PDB file of C-alpha atoms in Angstrom:
ATOM      1  CA  UNK A  12      15.341   8.571 -17.749  1.00 40.00           C
ATOM      2  CA  UNK A  13      12.406  10.952 -17.591  1.00 45.00           C
ATOM      3  CA  UNK A  14       9.131   9.107 -17.677  1.00 46.00           C
ATOM      4  CA  UNK A  15       6.167  10.460 -19.568  1.00 50.00           C
ATOM      5  CA  UNK A  16       3.229  10.408 -17.246  1.00 53.00           C
ATOM      6  CA  UNK A  17       0.153   8.795 -18.815  1.00 73.00           C
ATOM      7  CA  UNK A  18      -1.239   7.956 -15.392  1.00 81.00           C
ATOM      8  CA  UNK A  19      -4.218   9.554 -13.704  1.00 91.00           C
ATOM      9  CA  UNK A  20      -1.731  10.495 -10.971  1.00 96.00           C
ATOM     10  CA  UNK A  21       0.523  13.577 -11.258  1.00 96.00           C
ATOM     11  CA  UNK A  22       2.449  12.966  -8.040  1.00 97.00           C
ATOM     12  CA  UNK A  23       3.195  10.264  -5.502  1.00 98.00           C
ATOM     13  CA  UNK A  24       2.908  10.894  -1.747  1.00 98.00           C
ATOM     14  CA  UNK A  25       4.764   8.299   0.303  1.00 98.00           C
ATOM     15  CA  UNK A  26       3.976   7.943   3.996  1.00 97.00           C
ATOM     16  CA  UNK A  27       5.091   5.605   6.694  1.00 96.00           C
ATOM     17  CA  UNK A  28       6.419   5.594  10.193  1.00 93.00           C
ATOM     18  CA  UNK A  29      10.100   5.470  11.120  1.00 89.00           C
ATOM     19  CA  UNK A  30      12.074   2.731   9.294  1.00 94.00           C
ATOM     20  CA  UNK A  31       9.292   1.369   7.107  1.00 96.00           C
ATOM     21  CA  UNK A  32      11.211   1.866   3.838  1.00 96.00           C
ATOM     22  CA  UNK A  33       9.883   5.175   2.528  1.00 97.00           C
ATOM     23  CA  UNK A  34      13.297   6.491   1.506  1.00 95.00           C
ATOM     24  CA  UNK A  35      14.278   3.241  -0.208  1.00 96.00           C
ATOM     25  CA  UNK A  36      11.024   3.293  -2.184  1.00 98.00           C
ATOM     26  CA  UNK A  37      11.425   6.981  -3.034  1.00 98.00           C
ATOM     27  CA  UNK A  38      14.961   6.502  -4.343  1.00 97.00           C
ATOM     28  CA  UNK A  39      13.881   3.489  -6.406  1.00 98.00           C
ATOM     29  CA  UNK A  40      10.987   5.486  -7.872  1.00 98.00           C
ATOM     30  CA  UNK A  41      13.346   8.338  -8.783  1.00 98.00           C
ATOM     31  CA  UNK A  42      15.567   5.835 -10.641  1.00 97.00           C
ATOM     32  CA  UNK A  43      12.562   4.322 -12.436  1.00 97.00           C
ATOM     33  CA  UNK A  44      10.596   7.453 -13.254  1.00 96.00           C
ATOM     34  CA  UNK A  45      13.154  10.253 -13.300  1.00 96.00           C
ATOM     35  CA  UNK A  46      10.804  12.372 -11.203  1.00 97.00           C
ATOM     36  CA  UNK A  47      11.841  15.019  -8.691  1.00 97.00           C
ATOM     37  CA  UNK A  48      12.004  13.870  -5.059  1.00 97.00           C
ATOM     38  CA  UNK A  49      11.345  15.846  -1.895  1.00 95.00           C
ATOM     39  CA  UNK A  50      12.106  14.188   1.430  1.00 93.00           C
ATOM     40  CA  UNK A  51      10.557  16.198   4.255  1.00 89.00           C
ATOM     41  CA  UNK A  52      12.746  14.293   6.703  1.00 81.00           C
ATOM     42  CA  UNK A  53      15.772  15.955   5.070  1.00 80.00           C
ATOM     43  CA  UNK A  54      14.130  19.369   5.521  1.00 83.00           C
ATOM     44  CA  UNK A  55      13.371  18.604   9.166  1.00 79.00           C
ATOM     45  CA  UNK A  56      16.895  17.289   9.840  1.00 78.00           C
ATOM     46  CA  UNK A  57      18.378  20.486   8.370  1.00 83.00           C
ATOM     47  CA  UNK A  58      16.078  22.553  10.602  1.00 80.00           C
ATOM     48  CA  UNK A  59      17.049  20.415  13.598  1.00 77.00           C
ATOM     49  CA  UNK A  60      20.784  20.875  12.947  1.00 79.00           C
ATOM     50  CA  UNK A  61      20.323  24.650  12.621  1.00 84.00           C
ATOM     51  CA  UNK A  62      18.465  24.702  15.966  1.00 83.00           C
ATOM     52  CA  UNK A  63      20.669  22.223  17.871  1.00 81.00           C
ATOM     53  CA  UNK A  64      17.966  19.558  18.046  1.00 76.00           C
ATOM     54  CA  UNK A  65      19.103  15.928  18.128  1.00 69.00           C
ATOM     55  CA  UNK A  66      17.021  14.312  15.378  1.00 62.00           C
ATOM     56  CA  UNK A  67      17.191  10.845  16.924  1.00 58.00           C
ATOM     57  CA  UNK A  68      16.429  11.905  20.465  1.00 60.00           C
ATOM     58  CA  UNK A  69      13.694  14.423  19.736  1.00 62.00           C
ATOM     59  CA  UNK A  70      10.716  14.610  17.448  1.00 66.00           C
ATOM     60  CA  UNK A  71       8.152  17.188  16.438  1.00 73.00           C
ATOM     61  CA  UNK A  72       7.587  18.425  20.001  1.00 72.00           C
ATOM     62  CA  UNK A  73      10.998  20.087  19.873  1.00 77.00           C
ATOM     63  CA  UNK A  74       9.912  22.225  16.908  1.00 82.00           C
ATOM     64  CA  UNK A  75       7.534  25.201  17.106  1.00 82.00           C
ATOM     65  CA  UNK A  76       3.935  24.619  15.987  1.00 87.00           C
ATOM     66  CA  UNK A  77       4.368  27.322  13.342  1.00 90.00           C
ATOM     67  CA  UNK A  78       7.256  25.411  11.778  1.00 87.00           C
ATOM     68  CA  UNK A  79       5.252  22.175  11.624  1.00 86.00           C
ATOM     69  CA  UNK A  80       2.271  23.965  10.063  1.00 88.00           C
ATOM     70  CA  UNK A  81       4.548  25.671   7.505  1.00 89.00           C
ATOM     71  CA  UNK A  82       5.906  22.297   6.426  1.00 89.00           C
ATOM     72  CA  UNK A  83       2.422  20.825   6.183  1.00 88.00           C
ATOM     73  CA  UNK A  84       1.071  23.838   4.263  1.00 90.00           C
ATOM     74  CA  UNK A  85       4.070  23.532   1.910  1.00 91.00           C
ATOM     75  CA  UNK A  86       3.218  19.856   1.427  1.00 92.00           C
ATOM     76  CA  UNK A  87      -0.376  20.583   0.416  1.00 93.00           C
ATOM     77  CA  UNK A  88       0.661  23.418  -1.906  1.00 94.00           C
ATOM     78  CA  UNK A  89       3.421  21.494  -3.668  1.00 95.00           C
ATOM     79  CA  UNK A  90       1.275  18.384  -4.127  1.00 95.00           C
ATOM     80  CA  UNK A  91      -1.561  20.522  -5.542  1.00 95.00           C
ATOM     81  CA  UNK A  92       0.598  22.436  -8.021  1.00 95.00           C
ATOM     82  CA  UNK A  93       3.616  20.338  -9.049  1.00 95.00           C
ATOM     83  CA  UNK A  94       3.707  17.306 -11.322  1.00 96.00           C
ATOM     84  CA  UNK A  95       6.057  14.348 -11.630  1.00 97.00           C
ATOM     85  CA  UNK A  96       7.005  14.595  -7.974  1.00 97.00           C
ATOM     86  CA  UNK A  97       7.722  11.941  -5.359  1.00 98.00           C
ATOM     87  CA  UNK A  98       6.934  13.507  -2.002  1.00 97.00           C
ATOM     88  CA  UNK A  99       8.096  11.606   1.056  1.00 96.00           C
ATOM     89  CA  UNK A 100       6.840  12.562   4.520  1.00 94.00           C
ATOM     90  CA  UNK A 101       5.269  10.852   7.481  1.00 92.00           C
ATOM     91  CA  UNK A 102       2.089  12.892   6.875  1.00 93.00           C
ATOM     92  CA  UNK A 103       2.255  13.136   3.061  1.00 95.00           C
ATOM     93  CA  UNK A 104      -0.790  10.920   2.538  1.00 95.00           C
ATOM     94  CA  UNK A 105      -2.792  12.656   5.252  1.00 95.00           C
ATOM     95  CA  UNK A 106      -1.972  16.072   3.777  1.00 94.00           C
ATOM     96  CA  UNK A 107      -2.836  14.848   0.261  1.00 96.00           C
ATOM     97  CA  UNK A 108      -6.072  13.069   1.196  1.00 93.00           C
ATOM     98  CA  UNK A 109      -8.234  15.615  -0.638  1.00 93.00           C
ATOM     99  CA  UNK A 110      -6.003  15.861  -3.733  1.00 95.00           C
ATOM    100  CA  UNK A 111      -7.368  13.226  -6.137  1.00 92.00           C
ATOM    101  CA  UNK A 112      -4.496  13.029  -8.633  1.00 96.00           C
ATOM    102  CA  UNK A 113      -1.849  12.187  -6.029  1.00 97.00           C
ATOM    103  CA  UNK A 114      -1.093   8.497  -5.599  1.00 98.00           C
ATOM    104  CA  UNK A 115      -1.077   7.993  -1.847  1.00 98.00           C
ATOM    105  CA  UNK A 116       1.250   5.183  -0.738  1.00 98.00           C
ATOM    106  CA  UNK A 117       1.468   3.898   2.823  1.00 98.00           C
ATOM    107  CA  UNK A 118       4.365   1.718   3.878  1.00 98.00           C
ATOM    108  CA  UNK A 119       4.069  -0.326   7.035  1.00 97.00           C
ATOM    109  CA  UNK A 120       6.367  -2.916   8.556  1.00 97.00           C
ATOM    110  CA  UNK A 121       4.419  -5.495  10.516  1.00 97.00           C
ATOM    111  CA  UNK A 122       7.534  -6.825  12.244  1.00 97.00           C
ATOM    112  CA  UNK A 123       8.777  -4.366  14.873  1.00 95.00           C
ATOM    113  CA  UNK A 124      12.094  -6.245  15.114  1.00 96.00           C
ATOM    114  CA  UNK A 125      12.817  -5.527  11.453  1.00 96.00           C
ATOM    115  CA  UNK A 126      12.185  -1.809  11.980  1.00 95.00           C
ATOM    116  CA  UNK A 127      14.513  -1.825  14.976  1.00 96.00           C
ATOM    117  CA  UNK A 128      17.178  -3.674  12.976  1.00 96.00           C
ATOM    118  CA  UNK A 129      16.915  -1.142  10.153  1.00 95.00           C
ATOM    119  CA  UNK A 130      17.494   1.735  12.595  1.00 94.00           C
ATOM    120  CA  UNK A 131      20.379  -0.091  14.295  1.00 96.00           C
ATOM    121  CA  UNK A 132      22.130  -0.629  10.956  1.00 94.00           C
ATOM    122  CA  UNK A 133      21.287   2.705   9.345  1.00 91.00           C
ATOM    123  CA  UNK A 134      22.013   4.963  12.313  1.00 88.00           C
ATOM    124  CA  UNK A 135      24.674   2.772  13.979  1.00 93.00           C
ATOM    125  CA  UNK A 136      22.784   2.572  17.273  1.00 93.00           C
ATOM    126  CA  UNK A 137      22.395  -0.147  19.859  1.00 95.00           C
ATOM    127  CA  UNK A 138      19.147  -2.122  19.880  1.00 96.00           C
ATOM    128  CA  UNK A 139      18.051  -0.359  23.076  1.00 96.00           C
ATOM    129  CA  UNK A 140      18.831   3.070  21.603  1.00 94.00           C
ATOM    130  CA  UNK A 141      16.927   2.234  18.421  1.00 93.00           C
ATOM    131  CA  UNK A 142      13.876   1.067  20.397  1.00 95.00           C
ATOM    132  CA  UNK A 143      13.968   4.216  22.517  1.00 92.00           C
ATOM    133  CA  UNK A 144      14.357   6.583  19.551  1.00 89.00           C
ATOM    134  CA  UNK A 145      11.593   4.937  17.512  1.00 91.00           C
ATOM    135  CA  UNK A 146       9.168   5.070  20.442  1.00 91.00           C
ATOM    136  CA  UNK A 147      10.076   8.617  21.450  1.00 88.00           C
ATOM    137  CA  UNK A 148       9.942  10.131  17.963  1.00 86.00           C
ATOM    138  CA  UNK A 149       6.673   8.454  17.053  1.00 90.00           C
ATOM    139  CA  UNK A 150       5.026   9.435  20.346  1.00 90.00           C
ATOM    140  CA  UNK A 151       6.270  13.036  20.098  1.00 88.00           C
ATOM    141  CA  UNK A 152       5.130  13.352  16.494  1.00 88.00           C
ATOM    142  CA  UNK A 153       1.666  11.943  17.237  1.00 92.00           C
ATOM    143  CA  UNK A 154       1.277  14.248  20.244  1.00 92.00           C
ATOM    144  CA  UNK A 155       2.190  17.285  18.144  1.00 91.00           C
ATOM    145  CA  UNK A 156       0.019  16.320  15.160  1.00 92.00           C
ATOM    146  CA  UNK A 157      -3.022  15.519  17.284  1.00 94.00           C
ATOM    147  CA  UNK A 158      -2.613  18.911  18.952  1.00 93.00           C
ATOM    148  CA  UNK A 159      -2.396  20.637  15.553  1.00 93.00           C
ATOM    149  CA  UNK A 160      -4.912  18.622  13.502  1.00 93.00           C
ATOM    150  CA  UNK A 161      -7.151  16.666  15.855  1.00 94.00           C
ATOM    151  CA  UNK A 162      -7.416  13.070  16.998  1.00 94.00           C
ATOM    152  CA  UNK A 163      -6.874  11.363  13.633  1.00 93.00           C
ATOM    153  CA  UNK A 164      -5.378   8.064  12.609  1.00 94.00           C
ATOM    154  CA  UNK A 165      -2.838   9.667  10.283  1.00 94.00           C
ATOM    155  CA  UNK A 166      -2.139   6.334   8.613  1.00 93.00           C
ATOM    156  CA  UNK A 167      -5.731   5.129   8.253  1.00 94.00           C
ATOM    157  CA  UNK A 168      -5.498   2.720   5.334  1.00 94.00           C
ATOM    158  CA  UNK A 169      -8.767   3.976   3.823  1.00 94.00           C
ATOM    159  CA  UNK A 170      -6.972   7.229   2.923  1.00 93.00           C
ATOM    160  CA  UNK A 171      -4.342   5.476   0.791  1.00 97.00           C
ATOM    161  CA  UNK A 172      -4.362   4.017  -2.721  1.00 97.00           C
ATOM    162  CA  UNK A 173      -1.590   1.496  -2.031  1.00 97.00           C
ATOM    163  CA  UNK A 174      -0.633  -0.108   1.292  1.00 98.00           C
ATOM    164  CA  UNK A 175       2.501  -2.243   1.356  1.00 98.00           C
ATOM    165  CA  UNK A 176       3.993  -4.204   4.239  1.00 98.00           C
ATOM    166  CA  UNK A 177       7.750  -3.946   3.747  1.00 98.00           C
ATOM    167  CA  UNK A 178       8.304  -6.869   6.100  1.00 97.00           C
ATOM    168  CA  UNK A 179       6.958  -9.242   3.448  1.00 97.00           C
ATOM    169  CA  UNK A 180       7.638  -7.115   0.357  1.00 97.00           C
ATOM    170  CA  UNK A 181      11.261  -6.451  -0.618  1.00 96.00           C
ATOM    171  CA  UNK A 182      12.440  -3.192  -2.180  1.00 97.00           C
ATOM    172  CA  UNK A 183      11.954  -4.232  -5.818  1.00 97.00           C
ATOM    173  CA  UNK A 184       8.576  -5.871  -5.185  1.00 98.00           C
ATOM    174  CA  UNK A 185       7.463  -2.728  -3.331  1.00 98.00           C
ATOM    175  CA  UNK A 186       8.606  -0.593  -6.269  1.00 98.00           C
ATOM    176  CA  UNK A 187       6.725  -2.853  -8.694  1.00 97.00           C
ATOM    177  CA  UNK A 188       3.489  -2.573  -6.732  1.00 98.00           C
ATOM    178  CA  UNK A 189       3.644   1.224  -6.802  1.00 98.00           C
ATOM    179  CA  UNK A 190       4.552   1.349 -10.501  1.00 97.00           C
ATOM    180  CA  UNK A 191       1.684  -1.037 -11.283  1.00 96.00           C
ATOM    181  CA  UNK A 192      -0.794   1.203  -9.452  1.00 96.00           C
ATOM    182  CA  UNK A 193       0.668   4.336 -11.047  1.00 94.00           C
ATOM    183  CA  UNK A 194       0.181   2.922 -14.551  1.00 89.00           C
ATOM    184  CA  UNK A 195      -3.339   1.505 -14.089  1.00 65.00           C
TER     185      UNK A 195
END
């Protein structure tokens, strides 16, 4: 069902580290609002497959700087122009920080064990593999982004309109919090 947008927000940018629930939230928002959804992770995974990069074992350091900047420039452009869009990317909120009519949502998971369990179940990995992949991807991504953009806290809560801990907030409660903020 296509939602009419009477909100001050045209788009939603959803950010969060690995296994915090961004895709679950995005899919639930699509069902609720009928908005278009872009998952930058899907774009990156397609790029990785085309370039023989193992998405679990490698992060942004395995991709050229130009590719990363193209994705980030695309993010800013799309969020500035489009409407009724759910845009999911680790840096979506950071890239949208100067776009006022984008609802910036940050998902965190305060329990590292839950994040590990999500990766184990989703990607069918051992606990040790999941721990390794989470650590490696996050470290590689931060290294790349700090090189490209400077020494920022890319998930500084002051840059977000909604911050939700998915350890204590289930999928439907998380959806409700975002919908409430969207409609205020």
